[in-house]
mmCIF file of C-alpha atoms and ligand atoms in Angstrom:
data_model
loop_
_atom_site.group_PDB
_atom_site.id
_atom_site.type_symbol
_atom_site.label_atom_id
_atom_site.label_comp_id
_atom_site.label_asym_id
_atom_site.label_seq_id
_atom_site.Cartn_x
_atom_site.Cartn_y
_atom_site.Cartn_z
ATOM 1 C CA UNK A 1 -8.893 8.596 -2.517
ATOM 2 C CA UNK A 2 -6.879 5.954 -0.744
ATOM 3 C CA UNK A 3 -7.195 4.937 2.887
ATOM 4 C CA UNK A 4 -3.964 4.194 4.733
ATOM 5 C CA UNK A 5 -4.066 1.556 7.473
ATOM 6 C CA UNK A 6 -1.243 1.113 9.999
ATOM 7 C CA UNK A 7 -1.212 -2.043 12.092
ATOM 8 C CA UNK A 8 0.170 -1.906 15.635
ATOM 9 C CA UNK A 9 0.506 -5.483 16.968
ATOM 10 C CA UNK A 10 1.267 -4.777 20.648
ATOM 11 C CA UNK A 11 -0.980 -5.273 23.685
ATOM 12 C CA UNK A 12 -0.372 -4.932 27.437
ATOM 13 C CA UNK A 13 -2.105 -8.284 28.016
ATOM 14 C CA UNK A 14 -3.784 -10.761 25.732
ATOM 15 C CA UNK A 15 -7.563 -10.930 26.115
ATOM 16 C CA UNK A 16 -9.002 -14.422 26.419
ATOM 17 C CA UNK A 17 -11.196 -14.133 23.293
ATOM 18 C CA UNK A 18 -8.763 -12.370 20.963
ATOM 19 C CA UNK A 19 -8.085 -13.661 17.488
ATOM 20 C CA UNK A 20 -6.244 -10.627 16.084
ATOM 21 C CA UNK A 21 -2.647 -10.394 14.920
ATOM 22 C CA UNK A 22 -1.021 -9.183 18.166
ATOM 23 C CA UNK A 23 1.561 -9.994 20.826
ATOM 24 C CA UNK A 24 2.729 -8.757 24.205
ATOM 25 C CA UNK A 25 4.197 -5.266 24.367
ATOM 26 C CA UNK A 26 7.984 -5.102 24.224
ATOM 27 C CA UNK A 27 9.491 -1.589 24.357
ATOM 28 C CA UNK A 28 12.644 -2.441 22.382
ATOM 29 C CA UNK A 29 10.689 -4.295 19.712
ATOM 30 C CA UNK A 30 8.273 -1.382 19.425
ATOM 31 C CA UNK A 31 11.138 1.006 18.530
ATOM 32 C CA UNK A 32 12.318 -1.297 15.755
ATOM 33 C CA UNK A 33 8.746 -1.795 14.574
ATOM 34 C CA UNK A 34 8.069 1.943 14.253
ATOM 35 C CA UNK A 35 11.297 2.308 12.218
ATOM 36 C CA UNK A 36 10.148 -0.521 9.946
ATOM 37 C CA UNK A 37 6.678 0.991 9.476
ATOM 38 C CA UNK A 38 8.174 4.357 8.533
ATOM 39 C CA UNK A 39 10.510 2.639 6.094
ATOM 40 C CA UNK A 40 7.700 0.592 4.537
ATOM 41 C CA UNK A 41 5.557 3.704 4.042
ATOM 42 C CA UNK A 42 8.436 5.677 2.536
ATOM 43 C CA UNK A 43 9.496 2.925 0.150
ATOM 44 C CA UNK A 44 5.931 2.528 -0.996
ATOM 45 C CA UNK A 45 6.359 5.837 -2.752
ATOM 46 C CA UNK A 46 9.106 4.286 -4.843
ATOM 47 C CA UNK A 47 7.295 1.069 -5.550
ATOM 48 C CA UNK A 48 4.355 0.237 -7.710
ATOM 49 C CA UNK A 49 1.876 -2.459 -6.734
ATOM 50 C CA UNK A 50 4.164 -5.244 -5.445
ATOM 51 C CA UNK A 51 3.673 -7.535 -8.359
ATOM 52 C CA UNK A 52 6.064 -8.292 -11.129
ATOM 53 C CA UNK A 53 5.743 -7.089 -13.796
ATOM 54 C CA UNK A 54 3.821 -4.111 -12.388
ATOM 55 C CA UNK A 55 0.279 -3.727 -13.622
ATOM 56 C CA UNK A 56 0.022 -0.734 -15.929
ATOM 57 C CA UNK A 57 -2.464 1.586 -14.374
ATOM 58 C CA UNK A 58 -2.664 4.941 -16.079
ATOM 59 C CA UNK A 59 -5.661 6.040 -13.977
ATOM 60 C CA UNK A 60 -3.833 5.557 -10.706
ATOM 61 C CA UNK A 61 -1.020 7.960 -9.964
ATOM 62 C CA UNK A 62 1.511 6.517 -7.534
ATOM 63 C CA UNK A 63 1.758 6.856 -4.675
ATOM 64 C CA UNK A 64 -1.493 8.819 -5.000
ATOM 65 C CA UNK A 65 -3.812 10.920 -2.861
ATOM 66 C CA UNK A 66 -5.146 9.650 0.481
ATOM 67 C CA UNK A 67 -7.678 11.119 2.874
ATOM 68 C CA UNK A 68 -7.758 8.709 5.819
ATOM 69 C CA UNK A 69 -5.141 7.195 8.119
ATOM 70 C CA UNK A 70 -6.260 4.497 10.539
ATOM 71 C CA UNK A 71 -4.111 3.109 13.363
ATOM 72 C CA UNK A 72 -5.553 -0.306 14.233
ATOM 73 C CA UNK A 73 -4.328 -3.184 16.323
ATOM 74 C CA UNK A 74 -3.466 -4.622 18.744
ATOM 75 C CA UNK A 75 -3.403 -1.502 20.878
ATOM 76 C CA UNK A 76 -2.166 1.505 18.868
ATOM 77 C CA UNK A 77 -2.411 3.725 21.954
ATOM 78 C CA UNK A 78 0.709 1.901 23.220
ATOM 79 C CA UNK A 79 2.686 3.896 20.650
ATOM 80 C CA UNK A 80 3.874 7.212 22.047
ATOM 81 C CA UNK A 81 2.433 10.386 20.510
ATOM 82 C CA UNK A 82 5.799 11.268 18.906
ATOM 83 C CA UNK A 83 5.850 7.834 17.242
ATOM 84 C CA UNK A 84 2.331 8.398 15.890
ATOM 85 C CA UNK A 85 3.484 11.818 14.639
ATOM 86 C CA UNK A 86 6.477 10.219 12.891
ATOM 87 C CA UNK A 87 4.258 7.716 11.095
ATOM 88 C CA UNK A 88 1.770 10.409 10.053
ATOM 89 C CA UNK A 89 4.747 12.452 8.817
ATOM 90 C CA UNK A 90 5.937 9.517 6.699
ATOM 91 C CA UNK A 91 2.436 9.239 5.188
ATOM 92 C CA UNK A 92 2.458 12.958 4.387
ATOM 93 C CA UNK A 93 5.882 12.761 2.789
ATOM 94 C CA UNK A 94 4.912 9.798 0.631
ATOM 95 C CA UNK A 95 1.249 10.358 -0.249
ATOM 96 C CA UNK A 96 -0.720 13.479 -0.988
ATOM 97 C CA UNK A 97 -2.695 13.404 2.260
ATOM 98 C CA UNK A 98 -5.784 15.632 2.045
ATOM 99 C CA UNK A 99 -6.001 18.577 4.421
ATOM 100 C CA UNK A 100 -9.426 17.466 5.689
ATOM 101 C CA UNK A 101 -8.111 13.997 6.480
ATOM 102 C CA UNK A 102 -9.610 11.635 9.053
ATOM 103 C CA UNK A 103 -6.898 10.200 11.323
ATOM 104 C CA UNK A 104 -8.199 7.501 13.679
ATOM 105 C CA UNK A 105 -6.399 5.932 16.621
ATOM 106 C CA UNK A 106 -7.777 2.812 18.300
ATOM 107 C CA UNK A 107 -7.211 3.171 22.033
ATOM 108 C CA UNK A 108 -7.800 1.022 25.090
ATOM 109 C CA UNK A 109 -9.131 2.872 28.147
ATOM 110 C CA UNK A 110 -6.256 1.855 30.449
ATOM 111 C CA UNK A 111 -3.615 3.233 28.074
ATOM 112 C CA UNK A 112 -4.876 6.806 27.707
ATOM 113 C CA UNK A 113 -5.079 9.830 29.994
ATOM 114 C CA UNK A 114 -5.513 13.572 29.542
ATOM 115 C CA UNK A 115 -1.832 14.310 28.810
ATOM 116 C CA UNK A 116 -1.436 11.511 26.319
ATOM 117 C CA UNK A 117 -4.672 12.370 24.552
ATOM 118 C CA UNK A 118 -3.681 16.020 24.168
ATOM 119 C CA UNK A 119 -0.356 14.885 22.685
ATOM 120 C CA UNK A 120 -2.114 12.567 20.211
ATOM 121 C CA UNK A 121 -4.223 15.478 19.040
ATOM 122 C CA UNK A 122 -1.099 17.553 18.668
ATOM 123 C CA UNK A 123 0.388 14.699 16.613
ATOM 124 C CA UNK A 124 -2.514 14.918 14.156
ATOM 125 C CA UNK A 125 -5.023 12.336 15.413
ATOM 126 C CA UNK A 126 -8.575 13.697 15.066
ATOM 127 C CA UNK A 127 -10.702 10.616 15.706
ATOM 128 C CA UNK A 128 -10.555 8.122 18.588
ATOM 129 C CA UNK A 129 -12.013 4.644 18.692
ATOM 130 C CA UNK A 130 -12.109 3.446 22.298
ATOM 131 C CA UNK A 131 -12.333 -0.293 23.026
ATOM 132 C CA UNK A 132 -14.887 -0.195 25.850
ATOM 133 C CA UNK A 133 -16.568 -3.566 25.049
ATOM 134 C CA UNK A 134 -18.990 -3.435 28.008
ATOM 135 C CA UNK A 135 -20.291 -1.049 30.666
ATOM 136 C CA UNK A 136 -20.546 -3.862 33.252
ATOM 137 C CA UNK A 137 -17.549 -4.803 35.391
ATOM 138 C CA UNK A 138 -18.548 -8.477 35.680
ATOM 139 C CA UNK A 139 -18.596 -8.778 31.869
ATOM 140 C CA UNK A 140 -15.238 -7.010 31.497
ATOM 141 C CA UNK A 141 -13.725 -9.424 34.016
ATOM 142 C CA UNK A 142 -15.072 -12.436 32.126
ATOM 143 C CA UNK A 143 -13.403 -11.052 28.988
ATOM 144 C CA UNK A 144 -10.126 -10.570 30.952
ATOM 145 C CA UNK A 145 -10.016 -6.906 29.957
ATOM 146 C CA UNK A 146 -7.557 -4.703 31.859
ATOM 147 C CA UNK A 147 -9.959 -1.797 32.395
ATOM 148 C CA UNK A 148 -13.144 -1.404 34.405
ATOM 149 C CA UNK A 149 -16.214 0.714 33.699
ATOM 150 C CA UNK A 150 -14.964 3.755 35.658
ATOM 151 C CA UNK A 151 -11.771 3.771 33.641
ATOM 152 C CA UNK A 152 -13.689 3.558 30.354
ATOM 153 C CA UNK A 153 -15.956 6.453 31.326
ATOM 154 C CA UNK A 154 -12.929 8.494 32.476
ATOM 155 C CA UNK A 155 -11.189 7.793 29.149
ATOM 156 C CA UNK A 156 -14.214 9.046 27.227
ATOM 157 C CA UNK A 157 -14.428 12.263 29.285
ATOM 158 C CA UNK A 158 -10.672 12.785 28.944
ATOM 159 C CA UNK A 159 -11.028 12.474 25.170
ATOM 160 C CA UNK A 160 -13.716 15.157 25.118
ATOM 161 C CA UNK A 161 -11.663 17.374 27.443
ATOM 162 C CA UNK A 162 -8.689 17.013 25.087
ATOM 163 C CA UNK A 163 -10.877 18.355 22.272
ATOM 164 C CA UNK A 164 -11.783 15.180 20.392
ATOM 165 C CA UNK A 165 -15.128 15.859 18.719
ATOM 166 C CA UNK A 166 -15.166 12.539 16.880
ATOM 167 C CA UNK A 167 -15.132 9.633 19.335
ATOM 168 C CA UNK A 168 -16.292 6.113 18.640
ATOM 169 C CA UNK A 169 -16.886 3.361 21.193
ATOM 170 C CA UNK A 170 -16.629 -0.394 20.567
ATOM 171 C CA UNK A 171 -19.102 -2.637 22.368
ATOM 172 C CA UNK A 172 -19.397 -6.413 22.256
ATOM 173 C CA UNK A 173 -22.633 -8.314 22.617
ATOM 174 C CA UNK A 174 -23.663 -11.922 23.209
ATOM 175 C CA UNK A 175 -21.059 -12.193 25.963
ATOM 176 C CA UNK A 176 -20.899 -15.223 28.294
ATOM 177 C CA UNK A 177 -23.745 -15.056 30.842
ATOM 178 C CA UNK A 178 -25.052 -11.814 29.320
ATOM 179 C CA UNK A 179 -28.834 -11.420 29.257
ATOM 180 C CA UNK A 180 -30.696 -9.133 26.866
ATOM 181 C CA UNK A 181 -31.343 -6.600 29.630
ATOM 182 C CA UNK A 182 -27.682 -6.606 30.736
ATOM 183 C CA UNK A 183 -26.602 -5.928 27.167
ATOM 184 C CA UNK A 184 -29.086 -3.077 26.934
ATOM 185 C CA UNK A 185 -27.570 -1.584 30.110
ATOM 186 C CA UNK A 186 -24.353 -1.155 28.128
ATOM 187 C CA UNK A 187 -26.247 0.409 25.237
ATOM 188 C CA UNK A 188 -27.981 2.871 27.568
ATOM 189 C CA UNK A 189 -24.685 3.730 29.275
ATOM 190 C CA UNK A 190 -23.109 4.393 25.883
ATOM 191 C CA UNK A 191 -26.043 6.594 24.841
ATOM 192 C CA UNK A 192 -25.694 8.553 28.091
ATOM 193 C CA UNK A 193 -22.114 9.463 27.139
ATOM 194 C CA UNK A 194 -23.273 10.735 23.712
ATOM 195 C CA UNK A 195 -20.446 9.408 21.538
ATOM 196 C CA UNK A 196 -20.311 10.283 17.837
ATOM 197 C CA UNK A 197 -20.077 6.712 16.616
ATOM 198 C CA UNK A 198 -20.545 3.187 17.955
ATOM 199 C CA UNK A 199 -19.448 -0.197 16.638
ATOM 200 C CA UNK A 200 -21.305 -3.251 17.931
ATOM 201 C CA UNK A 201 -19.615 -6.593 17.557
ATOM 202 C CA UNK A 202 -20.974 -10.037 18.192
ATOM 203 C CA UNK A 203 -18.594 -12.094 20.323
ATOM 204 C CA UNK A 204 -17.286 -15.061 18.410
ATOM 205 C CA UNK A 205 -15.753 -17.752 20.615
ATOM 206 C CA UNK A 206 -12.951 -19.305 18.567
ATOM 207 C CA UNK A 207 -12.188 -22.997 19.113
ATOM 208 C CA UNK A 208 -8.678 -22.320 20.456
ATOM 209 C CA UNK A 209 -9.552 -19.199 22.477
ATOM 210 C CA UNK A 210 -8.726 -19.432 26.219
ATOM 211 C CA UNK A 211 -12.225 -18.015 26.773
ATOM 212 C CA UNK A 212 -13.632 -21.324 25.557
ATOM 213 C CA UNK A 213 -11.846 -23.117 28.415
ATOM 214 C CA UNK A 214 -12.841 -20.393 30.888
ATOM 215 C CA UNK A 215 -16.454 -20.868 29.848
ATOM 216 C CA UNK A 216 -16.296 -24.622 30.247
ATOM 217 C CA UNK A 217 -14.620 -24.368 33.648
ATOM 218 C CA UNK A 218 -16.985 -21.742 35.041
ATOM 219 C CA UNK A 219 -20.032 -23.137 33.202
ATOM 220 C CA UNK A 220 -20.723 -19.868 31.475
ATOM 221 C CA UNK A 221 -22.884 -19.936 28.386
ATOM 222 C CA UNK A 222 -24.116 -17.555 25.736
ATOM 223 C CA UNK A 223 -27.794 -16.686 25.471
ATOM 224 C CA UNK A 224 -29.905 -18.532 22.865
ATOM 225 C CA UNK A 225 -29.831 -17.306 19.243
ATOM 226 C CA UNK A 226 -33.229 -15.645 19.568
ATOM 227 C CA UNK A 227 -31.906 -13.545 22.448
ATOM 228 C CA UNK A 228 -28.863 -12.566 20.362
ATOM 229 C CA UNK A 229 -31.252 -11.385 17.632
ATOM 230 C CA UNK A 230 -33.271 -9.442 20.224
ATOM 231 C CA UNK A 231 -30.067 -7.834 21.543
ATOM 232 C CA UNK A 232 -29.207 -6.589 18.077
ATOM 233 C CA UNK A 233 -32.665 -5.356 17.095
ATOM 234 C CA UNK A 234 -33.436 -3.618 20.388
ATOM 235 C CA UNK A 235 -29.985 -1.967 20.519
ATOM 236 C CA UNK A 236 -30.424 -0.566 17.017
ATOM 237 C CA UNK A 237 -33.850 0.829 17.953
ATOM 238 C CA UNK A 238 -32.553 2.562 21.084
ATOM 239 C CA UNK A 239 -29.528 3.975 19.271
ATOM 240 C CA UNK A 240 -31.660 5.281 16.436
ATOM 241 C CA UNK A 241 -33.933 6.942 18.963
ATOM 242 C CA UNK A 242 -30.854 8.640 20.466
ATOM 243 C CA UNK A 243 -29.780 10.048 17.083
ATOM 244 C CA UNK A 244 -27.134 7.414 16.385
ATOM 245 C CA UNK A 245 -28.257 6.171 12.995
ATOM 246 C CA UNK A 246 -27.285 2.812 11.637
ATOM 247 C CA UNK A 247 -25.302 3.037 8.400
ATOM 248 C CA UNK A 248 -23.735 -0.422 8.314
ATOM 249 C CA UNK A 249 -24.576 -3.820 9.808
ATOM 250 C CA UNK A 250 -22.440 -3.185 12.920
ATOM 251 C CA UNK A 251 -22.039 0.591 12.940
ATOM 252 C CA UNK A 252 -24.081 3.640 13.904
ATOM 253 C CA UNK A 253 -23.144 7.314 13.839
ATOM 254 C CA UNK A 254 -24.374 10.839 14.285
ATOM 255 C CA UNK A 255 -24.798 12.854 11.093
ATOM 256 C CA UNK A 256 -21.419 13.522 9.486
ATOM 257 C CA UNK A 257 -19.593 11.078 11.741
ATOM 258 C CA UNK A 258 -19.563 7.868 9.728
ATOM 259 C CA UNK A 259 -16.119 6.291 9.609
ATOM 260 C CA UNK A 260 -14.681 7.581 6.341
ATOM 261 C CA UNK A 261 -11.882 5.030 6.503
ATOM 262 C CA UNK A 262 -14.069 1.984 7.074
ATOM 263 C CA UNK A 263 -16.470 3.134 4.370
ATOM 264 C CA UNK A 264 -13.684 2.507 1.864
ATOM 265 C CA UNK A 265 -13.875 -1.202 2.704
ATOM 266 C CA UNK A 266 -17.623 -1.243 2.052
ATOM 267 C CA UNK A 267 -17.796 0.990 -1.017
ATOM 268 C CA UNK A 268 -15.329 -0.757 -3.305
ATOM 269 C CA UNK A 269 -12.560 1.719 -2.421
ATOM 270 C CA UNK A 270 -8.783 1.341 -2.335
ATOM 271 C CA UNK A 271 -6.554 1.126 0.712
ATOM 272 C CA UNK A 272 -2.969 0.336 1.578
ATOM 273 C CA UNK A 273 -2.055 -1.471 4.783
ATOM 274 C CA UNK A 274 1.320 -1.070 6.493
ATOM 275 C CA UNK A 275 2.748 -3.227 9.248
ATOM 276 C CA UNK A 276 2.663 -6.945 9.982
ATOM 277 C CA UNK A 277 -0.389 -8.802 8.704
ATOM 278 C CA UNK A 278 -1.887 -5.661 7.105
ATOM 279 C CA UNK A 279 -4.016 -6.150 3.988
ATOM 280 C CA UNK A 280 -4.111 -3.913 0.918
ATOM 281 C CA UNK A 281 -6.458 -3.683 -2.047
ATOM 282 C CA UNK A 282 -5.903 -1.334 -4.920
ATOM 283 C CA UNK A 283 -7.074 -1.340 -8.522
ATOM 284 C CA UNK A 284 -8.018 -4.995 -8.516
ATOM 285 C CA UNK A 285 -4.841 -6.243 -6.834
ATOM 286 C CA UNK A 286 -4.880 -7.562 -3.285
ATOM 287 C CA UNK A 287 -2.006 -8.466 -1.025
ATOM 288 C CA UNK A 288 -1.172 -9.120 2.576
ATOM 289 C CA UNK A 289 1.954 -8.394 4.576
ATOM 290 C CA UNK A 290 3.916 -11.049 6.471
ATOM 291 C CA UNK A 291 2.050 -11.793 9.720
ATOM 292 C CA UNK A 292 4.960 -12.278 12.127
ATOM 293 C CA UNK A 293 6.190 -9.043 13.732
ATOM 294 C CA UNK A 294 9.829 -10.211 13.809
ATOM 295 C CA UNK A 295 9.804 -11.411 10.192
ATOM 296 C CA UNK A 296 8.154 -8.186 9.103
ATOM 297 C CA UNK A 297 10.818 -6.043 10.795
ATOM 298 C CA UNK A 298 13.620 -8.173 9.409
ATOM 299 C CA UNK A 299 12.233 -8.106 5.846
ATOM 300 C CA UNK A 300 11.576 -4.374 5.740
ATOM 301 C CA UNK A 301 14.934 -3.596 7.400
ATOM 302 C CA UNK A 302 16.848 -5.277 4.583
ATOM 303 C CA UNK A 303 14.901 -3.276 2.024
ATOM 304 C CA UNK A 304 12.657 -6.100 0.789
ATOM 305 C CA UNK A 305 8.891 -5.932 0.336
ATOM 306 C CA UNK A 306 6.877 -7.537 3.168
ATOM 307 C CA UNK A 307 4.013 -8.272 0.756
ATOM 308 C CA UNK A 308 2.981 -11.895 0.373
ATOM 309 C CA UNK A 309 -0.081 -13.500 -1.228
ATOM 310 C CA UNK A 310 -0.197 -10.902 -4.015
ATOM 311 C CA UNK A 311 -3.182 -11.642 -6.201
ATOM 312 C CA UNK A 312 -4.856 -10.005 -9.197
ATOM 313 C CA UNK A 313 -8.589 -10.368 -8.667
ATOM 314 C CA UNK A 314 -10.684 -11.594 -11.568
ATOM 315 C CA UNK A 315 -13.481 -9.283 -12.690
ATOM 316 C CA UNK A 316 -15.997 -11.732 -11.157
ATOM 317 C CA UNK A 317 -14.179 -11.583 -7.807
ATOM 318 C CA UNK A 318 -14.125 -7.781 -7.893
ATOM 319 C CA UNK A 319 -17.826 -7.689 -8.677
ATOM 320 C CA UNK A 320 -18.579 -10.269 -5.950
ATOM 321 C CA UNK A 321 -16.611 -8.266 -3.372
ATOM 322 C CA UNK A 322 -18.297 -4.990 -4.346
ATOM 323 C CA UNK A 323 -21.751 -6.559 -3.964
ATOM 324 C CA UNK A 324 -20.900 -8.530 -0.825
ATOM 325 C CA UNK A 325 -19.496 -5.530 1.032
ATOM 326 C CA UNK A 326 -22.014 -3.052 -0.420
ATOM 327 C CA UNK A 327 -24.862 -5.046 1.047
ATOM 328 C CA UNK A 328 -23.439 -4.400 4.529
ATOM 329 C CA UNK A 329 -24.503 -0.770 4.164
ATOM 330 C CA UNK A 330 -27.963 0.408 5.118
ATOM 331 C CA UNK A 331 -28.038 2.284 1.794
ATOM 332 C CA UNK A 332 -27.305 -1.027 0.091
ATOM 333 C CA UNK A 333 -26.082 -1.548 -3.445
ATOM 334 C CA UNK A 334 -26.450 1.081 -6.136
ATOM 335 C CA UNK A 335 -27.102 -1.038 -9.221
ATOM 336 C CA UNK A 336 -26.398 1.902 -11.548
ATOM 337 C CA UNK A 337 -22.915 2.398 -10.097
ATOM 338 C CA UNK A 338 -22.242 -1.349 -10.453
ATOM 339 C CA UNK A 339 -23.462 -1.239 -14.051
ATOM 340 C CA UNK A 340 -21.121 1.658 -14.824
ATOM 341 C CA UNK A 341 -18.124 0.094 -13.113
ATOM 342 C CA UNK A 342 -18.545 -3.572 -14.027
ATOM 343 C CA UNK A 343 -21.002 -3.531 -16.944
ATOM 344 C CA UNK A 344 -23.354 -5.884 -15.075
ATOM 345 C CA UNK A 345 -27.066 -5.563 -14.388
ATOM 346 C CA UNK A 346 -27.204 -6.936 -10.811
ATOM 347 C CA UNK A 347 -30.841 -8.002 -10.911
ATOM 348 C CA UNK A 348 -30.543 -9.629 -14.312
ATOM 349 C CA UNK A 349 -27.527 -11.614 -13.125
ATOM 350 C CA UNK A 350 -28.574 -12.520 -9.569
ATOM 351 C CA UNK A 351 -32.310 -11.744 -9.427
ATOM 352 C CA UNK A 352 -33.412 -15.378 -9.602
ATOM 353 C CA UNK A 353 -31.375 -16.249 -6.494
ATOM 354 C CA UNK A 354 -32.312 -13.060 -4.652
ATOM 355 C CA UNK A 355 -36.065 -13.203 -5.223
ATOM 356 C CA UNK A 356 -36.686 -15.581 -2.301
ATOM 357 C CA UNK A 357 -34.946 -13.181 0.122
ATOM 358 C CA UNK A 358 -37.189 -10.335 -1.093
ATOM 359 C CA UNK A 359 -40.239 -12.581 -0.616
ATOM 360 C CA UNK A 360 -39.087 -13.405 2.930
ATOM 361 C CA UNK A 361 -38.757 -9.707 3.802
ATOM 362 C CA UNK A 362 -34.979 -9.860 4.226
ATOM 363 C CA UNK A 363 -34.107 -7.860 1.133
ATOM 364 C CA UNK A 364 -35.741 -4.854 -0.546
ATOM 365 C CA UNK A 365 -35.483 -3.577 -4.069
ATOM 366 C CA UNK A 366 -36.385 -0.186 -5.450
ATOM 367 C CA UNK A 367 -35.346 0.430 -9.042
ATOM 368 C CA UNK A 368 -31.629 -0.294 -9.245
ATOM 369 C CA UNK A 369 -31.131 -0.157 -5.475
ATOM 370 C CA UNK A 370 -31.003 -3.283 -3.300
ATOM 371 C CA UNK A 371 -30.716 -3.266 0.462
ATOM 372 C CA UNK A 372 -31.100 -5.556 3.465
ATOM 373 C CA UNK A 373 -33.897 -4.939 5.929
ATOM 374 C CA UNK A 374 -32.817 -4.910 9.574
ATOM 375 C CA UNK A 375 -34.133 -8.452 9.945
ATOM 376 C CA UNK A 376 -32.200 -9.319 6.796
ATOM 377 C CA UNK A 377 -29.035 -8.065 8.470
ATOM 378 C CA UNK A 378 -29.356 -10.890 10.992
ATOM 379 C CA UNK A 379 -29.094 -13.332 8.105
ATOM 380 C CA UNK A 380 -26.803 -11.217 5.929
ATOM 381 C CA UNK A 381 -24.330 -13.985 5.180
ATOM 382 C CA UNK A 382 -27.001 -16.172 3.631
ATOM 383 C CA UNK A 383 -27.991 -13.384 1.255
ATOM 384 C CA UNK A 384 -24.401 -12.361 0.512
ATOM 385 C CA UNK A 385 -23.484 -15.930 -0.352
ATOM 386 C CA UNK A 386 -25.379 -15.429 -3.611
ATOM 387 C CA UNK A 387 -22.600 -13.102 -4.801
ATOM 388 C CA UNK A 388 -19.523 -15.175 -4.020
HETATM 389 S S1 SF4 J 1 -6.610 -5.444 23.460
HETATM 390 FE FE1 SF4 J 1 -7.656 -6.008 21.534
HETATM 391 S S2 SF4 J 1 -6.010 -6.770 20.189
HETATM 392 FE FE2 SF4 J 1 -5.188 -6.713 22.282
HETATM 393 S S3 SF4 J 1 -5.488 -8.777 23.069
HETATM 394 FE FE3 SF4 J 1 -7.272 -7.569 23.716
HETATM 395 S S4 SF4 J 1 -8.794 -7.878 22.062
HETATM 396 FE FE4 SF4 J 1 -6.805 -8.544 21.284
#
């Protein structure tokens, strides 16, 4: 089934490290944006893949069944619950949305409280992903986040009190001035809250990020690479011990709480993205929406498609993507499934290049299955490069 992604590009302030497609919150613009999103979703029901002539696809009914809706951003929790309900309603009217759907809302701690959370649940959200980033106030300040640790903890408890039984936390590691033990404080604090899911991201300092200047000015630095590796390996051990099992390079979950939406990206699934800058991939066709919020609203409002960069993937690109993303999973690549879908024996085609990674203990092979060891995950891109 399809995953539906809705991009919300508004934030209350812009964090110094952020490289996402976002801008400052503007209440009037938000109203127009929600109208445009609803219109884009509705018109998708009338439109085939936005390519001319449309690709004949007898296996894929349009608009088709979907079982996940994911509000990502930006800060989706800046949309009011009735706006979230309207967008979910548009999805239901356009797609056959499964009854046991997963509906995720990304939320920042400072933008949610008990009343708002109860209203989101009422609107149909059943999974929350809270952008905590760190359980140390000094680290949050260095990242110019608007919340502090108390607020993050209060947001988590409010989510539980509102009845959310599927809550994920985002944490970032390898922060400026962060030592291994300080990072592990955040991991232990997260474990103490007993979330259902955790995503661990490595901070990437982009060349034009204001954080880069902040770091130079304050003489902050990131720990050496070996420490970053230790942060990752030790965190995964502690989380595993606490019943949060790794299922993807950056993600751990309790049993039954893996992100069904994100799994579509890693298991060669199909998804449609709505909103500015959103990406879609379906049946071998990939496209991206216009990035600018204003241009997106203007285009959708006059009834035109916001899709740009529409591309039919070659069979080699599809295979490469399936292998590249599949290797992110702890379960790895199922060679039999690849053989059935693409008619390729993975080991016969890539074995010569992969052998050295097996010898180095980064990759394992058992029959048709291939997976990265945890140490291999630290060097995943080198292994994945074989496929693309
Ligand atoms: S809240 Fe998230 S999307 Fe918004 S500026 Fe900060 S990091 Fe970027």
